[in-house]
Tab-separated table of C-alpha atoms and ligand atoms in Angstrom:
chain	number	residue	atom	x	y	z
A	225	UNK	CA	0.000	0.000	0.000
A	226	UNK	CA	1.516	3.465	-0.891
A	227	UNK	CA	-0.021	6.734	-1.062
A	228	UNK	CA	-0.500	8.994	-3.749
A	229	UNK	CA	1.584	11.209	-4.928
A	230	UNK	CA	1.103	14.732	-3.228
A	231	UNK	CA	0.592	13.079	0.209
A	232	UNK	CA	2.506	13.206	3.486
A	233	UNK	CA	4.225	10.507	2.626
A	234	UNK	CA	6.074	11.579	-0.032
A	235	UNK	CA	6.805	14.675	2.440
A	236	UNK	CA	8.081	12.352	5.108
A	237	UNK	CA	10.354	10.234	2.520
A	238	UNK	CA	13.083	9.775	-0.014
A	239	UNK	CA	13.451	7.278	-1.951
A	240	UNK	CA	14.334	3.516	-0.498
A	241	UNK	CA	12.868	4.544	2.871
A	242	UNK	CA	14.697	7.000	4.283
A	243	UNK	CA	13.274	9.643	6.771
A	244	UNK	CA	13.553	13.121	5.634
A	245	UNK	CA	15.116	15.150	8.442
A	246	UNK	CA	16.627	11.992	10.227
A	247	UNK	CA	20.131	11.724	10.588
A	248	UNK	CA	21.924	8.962	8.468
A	249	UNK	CA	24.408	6.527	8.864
A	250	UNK	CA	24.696	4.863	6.492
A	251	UNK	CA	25.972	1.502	6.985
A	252	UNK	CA	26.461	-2.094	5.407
A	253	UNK	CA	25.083	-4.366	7.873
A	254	UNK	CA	21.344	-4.685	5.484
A	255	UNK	CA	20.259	-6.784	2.382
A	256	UNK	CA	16.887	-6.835	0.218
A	257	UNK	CA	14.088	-8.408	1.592
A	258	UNK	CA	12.568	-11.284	0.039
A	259	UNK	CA	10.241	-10.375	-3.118
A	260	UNK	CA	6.957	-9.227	-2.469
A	261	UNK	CA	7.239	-9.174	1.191
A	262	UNK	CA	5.153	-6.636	2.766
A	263	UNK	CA	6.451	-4.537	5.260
A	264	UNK	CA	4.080	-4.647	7.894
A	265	UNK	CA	5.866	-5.186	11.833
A	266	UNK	CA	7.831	-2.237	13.637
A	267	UNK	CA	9.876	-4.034	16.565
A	268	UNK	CA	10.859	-1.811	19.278
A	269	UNK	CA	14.259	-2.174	20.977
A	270	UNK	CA	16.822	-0.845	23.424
A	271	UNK	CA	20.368	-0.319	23.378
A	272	UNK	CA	22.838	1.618	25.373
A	273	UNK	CA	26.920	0.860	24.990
A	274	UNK	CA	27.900	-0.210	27.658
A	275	UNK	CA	24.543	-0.709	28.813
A	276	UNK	CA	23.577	2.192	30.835
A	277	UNK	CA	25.384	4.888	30.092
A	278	UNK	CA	23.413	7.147	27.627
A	279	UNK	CA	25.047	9.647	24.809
A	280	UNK	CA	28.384	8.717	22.923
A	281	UNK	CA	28.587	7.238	19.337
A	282	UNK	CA	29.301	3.732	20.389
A	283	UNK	CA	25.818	2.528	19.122
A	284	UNK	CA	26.522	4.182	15.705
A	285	UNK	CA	29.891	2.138	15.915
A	286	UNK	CA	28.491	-0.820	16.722
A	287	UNK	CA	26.652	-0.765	13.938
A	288	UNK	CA	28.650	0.094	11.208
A	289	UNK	CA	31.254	-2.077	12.323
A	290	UNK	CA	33.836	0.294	13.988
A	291	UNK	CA	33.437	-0.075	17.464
A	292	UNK	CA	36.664	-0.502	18.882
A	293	UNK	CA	35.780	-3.347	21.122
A	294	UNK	CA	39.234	-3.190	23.575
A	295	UNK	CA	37.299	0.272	24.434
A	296	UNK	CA	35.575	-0.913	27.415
A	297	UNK	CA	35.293	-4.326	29.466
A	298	UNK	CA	31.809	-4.979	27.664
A	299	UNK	CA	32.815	-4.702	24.402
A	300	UNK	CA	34.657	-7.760	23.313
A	301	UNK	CA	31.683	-9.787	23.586
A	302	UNK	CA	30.389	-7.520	20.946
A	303	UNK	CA	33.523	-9.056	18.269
A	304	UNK	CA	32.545	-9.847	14.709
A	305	UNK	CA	28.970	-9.133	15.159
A	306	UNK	CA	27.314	-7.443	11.960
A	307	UNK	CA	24.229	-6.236	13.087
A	308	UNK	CA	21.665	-2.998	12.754
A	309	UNK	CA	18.841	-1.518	13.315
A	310	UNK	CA	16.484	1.077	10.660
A	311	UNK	CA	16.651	3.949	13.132
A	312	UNK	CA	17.357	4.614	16.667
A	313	UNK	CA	15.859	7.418	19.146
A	314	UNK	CA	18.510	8.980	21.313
A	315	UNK	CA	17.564	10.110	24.696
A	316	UNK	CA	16.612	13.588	23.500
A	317	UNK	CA	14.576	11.877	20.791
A	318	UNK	CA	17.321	12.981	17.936
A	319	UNK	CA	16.415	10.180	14.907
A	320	UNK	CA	19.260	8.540	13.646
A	321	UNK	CA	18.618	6.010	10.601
A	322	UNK	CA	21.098	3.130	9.050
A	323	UNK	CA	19.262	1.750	6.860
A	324	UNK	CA	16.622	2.578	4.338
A	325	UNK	CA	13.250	0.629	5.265
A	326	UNK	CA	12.566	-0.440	2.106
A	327	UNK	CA	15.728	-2.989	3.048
A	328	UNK	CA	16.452	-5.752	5.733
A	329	UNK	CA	18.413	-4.171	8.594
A	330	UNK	CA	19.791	-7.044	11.200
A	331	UNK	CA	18.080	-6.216	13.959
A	332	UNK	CA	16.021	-9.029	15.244
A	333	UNK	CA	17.990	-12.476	14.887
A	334	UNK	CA	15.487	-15.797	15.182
A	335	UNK	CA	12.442	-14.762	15.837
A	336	UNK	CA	8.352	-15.127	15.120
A	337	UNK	CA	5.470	-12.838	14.523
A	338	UNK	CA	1.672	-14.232	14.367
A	339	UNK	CA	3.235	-16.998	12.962
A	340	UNK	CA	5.742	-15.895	10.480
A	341	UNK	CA	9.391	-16.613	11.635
A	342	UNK	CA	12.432	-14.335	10.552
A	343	UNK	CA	11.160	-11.085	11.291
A	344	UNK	CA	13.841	-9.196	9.838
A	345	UNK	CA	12.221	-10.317	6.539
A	346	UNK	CA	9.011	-7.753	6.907
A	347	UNK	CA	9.724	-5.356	9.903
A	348	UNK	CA	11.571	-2.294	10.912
A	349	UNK	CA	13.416	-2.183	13.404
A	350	UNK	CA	14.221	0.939	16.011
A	351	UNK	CA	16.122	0.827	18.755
A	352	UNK	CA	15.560	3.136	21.687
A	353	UNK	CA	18.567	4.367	23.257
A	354	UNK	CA	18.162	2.990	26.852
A	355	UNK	CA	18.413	0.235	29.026
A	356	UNK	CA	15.996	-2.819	28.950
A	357	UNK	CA	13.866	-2.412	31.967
A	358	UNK	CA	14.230	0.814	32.775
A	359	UNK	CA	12.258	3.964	31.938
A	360	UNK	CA	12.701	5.858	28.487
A	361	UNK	CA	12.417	9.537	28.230
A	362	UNK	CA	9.234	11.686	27.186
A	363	UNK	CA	11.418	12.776	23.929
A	364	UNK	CA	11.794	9.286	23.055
A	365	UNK	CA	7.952	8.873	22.939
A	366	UNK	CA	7.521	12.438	20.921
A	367	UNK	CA	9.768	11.128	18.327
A	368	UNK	CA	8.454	7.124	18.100
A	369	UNK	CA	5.296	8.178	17.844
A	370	UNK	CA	6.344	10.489	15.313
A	371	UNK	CA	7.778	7.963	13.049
A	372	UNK	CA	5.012	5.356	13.785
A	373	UNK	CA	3.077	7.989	12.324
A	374	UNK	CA	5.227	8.580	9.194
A	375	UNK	CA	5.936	4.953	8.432
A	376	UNK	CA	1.801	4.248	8.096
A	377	UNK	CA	1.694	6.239	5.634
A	378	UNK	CA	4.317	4.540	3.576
A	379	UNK	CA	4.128	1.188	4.800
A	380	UNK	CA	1.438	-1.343	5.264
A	381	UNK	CA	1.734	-1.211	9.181
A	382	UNK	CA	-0.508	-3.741	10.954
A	383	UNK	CA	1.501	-4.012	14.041
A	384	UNK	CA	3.954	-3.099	16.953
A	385	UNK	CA	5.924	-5.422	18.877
A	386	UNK	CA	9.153	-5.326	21.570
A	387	UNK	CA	12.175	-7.470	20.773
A	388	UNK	CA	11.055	-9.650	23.705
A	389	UNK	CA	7.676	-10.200	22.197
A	390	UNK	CA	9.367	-11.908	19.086
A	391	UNK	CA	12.024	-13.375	20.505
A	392	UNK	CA	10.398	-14.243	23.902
A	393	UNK	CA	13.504	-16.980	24.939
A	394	UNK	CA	15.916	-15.008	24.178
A	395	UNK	CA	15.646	-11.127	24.595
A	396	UNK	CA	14.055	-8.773	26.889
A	397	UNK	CA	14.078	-5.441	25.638
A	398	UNK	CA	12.583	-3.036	24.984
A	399	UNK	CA	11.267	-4.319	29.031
A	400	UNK	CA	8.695	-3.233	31.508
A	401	UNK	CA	9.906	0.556	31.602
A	402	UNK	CA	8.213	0.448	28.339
A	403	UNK	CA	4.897	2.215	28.378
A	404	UNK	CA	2.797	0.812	25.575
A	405	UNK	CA	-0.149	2.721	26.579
A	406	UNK	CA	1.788	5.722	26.441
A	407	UNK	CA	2.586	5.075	22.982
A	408	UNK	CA	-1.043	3.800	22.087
A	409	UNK	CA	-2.079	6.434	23.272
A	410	UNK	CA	0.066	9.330	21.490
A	411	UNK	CA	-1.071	7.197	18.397
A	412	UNK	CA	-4.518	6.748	18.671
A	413	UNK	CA	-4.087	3.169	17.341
A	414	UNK	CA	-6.016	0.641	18.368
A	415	UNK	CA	-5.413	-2.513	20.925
A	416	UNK	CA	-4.854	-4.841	18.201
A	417	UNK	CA	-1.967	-3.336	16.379
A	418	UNK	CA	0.177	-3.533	20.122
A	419	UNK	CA	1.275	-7.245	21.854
A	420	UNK	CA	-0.992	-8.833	23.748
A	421	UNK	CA	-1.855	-7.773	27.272
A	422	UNK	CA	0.561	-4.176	26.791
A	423	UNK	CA	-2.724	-1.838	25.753
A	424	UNK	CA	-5.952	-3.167	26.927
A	425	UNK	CA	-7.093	-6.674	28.455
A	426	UNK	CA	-5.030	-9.592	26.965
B	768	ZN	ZN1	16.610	-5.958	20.725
């Protein structure tokens, strides 16, 4: 589903997916996604390097493969990896993006989505700069909800999901500082494009 020409969309992107105004990093951890795959999941996730301490350019390092991993006593465990995200939200909600959507950024590993494995296949990923758990800043929220927004309108979006939601054995970000009402809310979406139990009921 894209929009017209003349829409928002078209104001909100450049070609391949890339978020006008966003800052980009371009980077080489991405491939296409299969044929005719629509894009339809956004997984949320967060990140910090090393994990709680905010600001820095080590997530930008990490992934475009030149963080210097003798830099702190967290880091080697980090060695070799090749991995991304689409975009990630700083603390002061500053968008930084590393892949164009309309490719696969390396975000969520093995993983399942009402049924569909591989994730990476049909979702974007972004990556709020925090630490699983914990609470994420009102900028943060501004600026997700912002994008949610933007990538409706160019993007057939049908729902939202936390890295532990896909990957439930393995990962547990974004965590329960997470407010998924909060973000419904700002949205206006409905229950059913959020993971079970997060919004309303179960
Ligand atoms: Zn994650």
């Amino acid at each position: 589903m894209r929009a017209r020409s003349g829409t928002r969309a078209d104001a909100a992107w450049l070609a391949g997916g890339w978020l006008q105004g966003a800052t980009r990093c371009e980077t080489p951890n991405r491939n296409t996604r299969p044929a005719q795959m629509p894009i339809d999941l956004v997984v949320i996730h967060s990140i910090s390097l090393p994990p709680g301490r905010f600001g820095g350019d080590a997530i930008e390092q990490l992934f475009t493969n030149r963080l210097d991993c003798d830099a702190d006593p967290y880091y080697p465990r980090l060695r070799g990896l090749a991995v991304s995200s689409h975009f990630v939200l700083r603390r002061d909600g500053a968008v930084l993006q590393f892949v164009g959507c309309d490719d696969r950024a390396w975000h969520a590993g093995m993983s399942s989505w009402r049924g569909r494995g591989d994730c990476n296949d049909f979702s974007i990923g972004v990556e709020l700069e925090g630490l699983e758990g914990q609470a994420f800043e009102p900028a943060q929220y501004d600026a997700l909800a912002d994008l949610l927004a933007a990538l409706a309108l160019r993007y057939p979006i049908e729902g939202v999901a936390g890295h532990e939601h896909v990957a439930p054995m393995r990962k547990l970000d974004p965590g329960a500082g997470f407010e998924w009402r909060r973000l419904a809310a700002a949205l206006g979406w409905p229950a059913r494009y959020f993971p079970a139990g997060t919004v309303a009921g179960g």
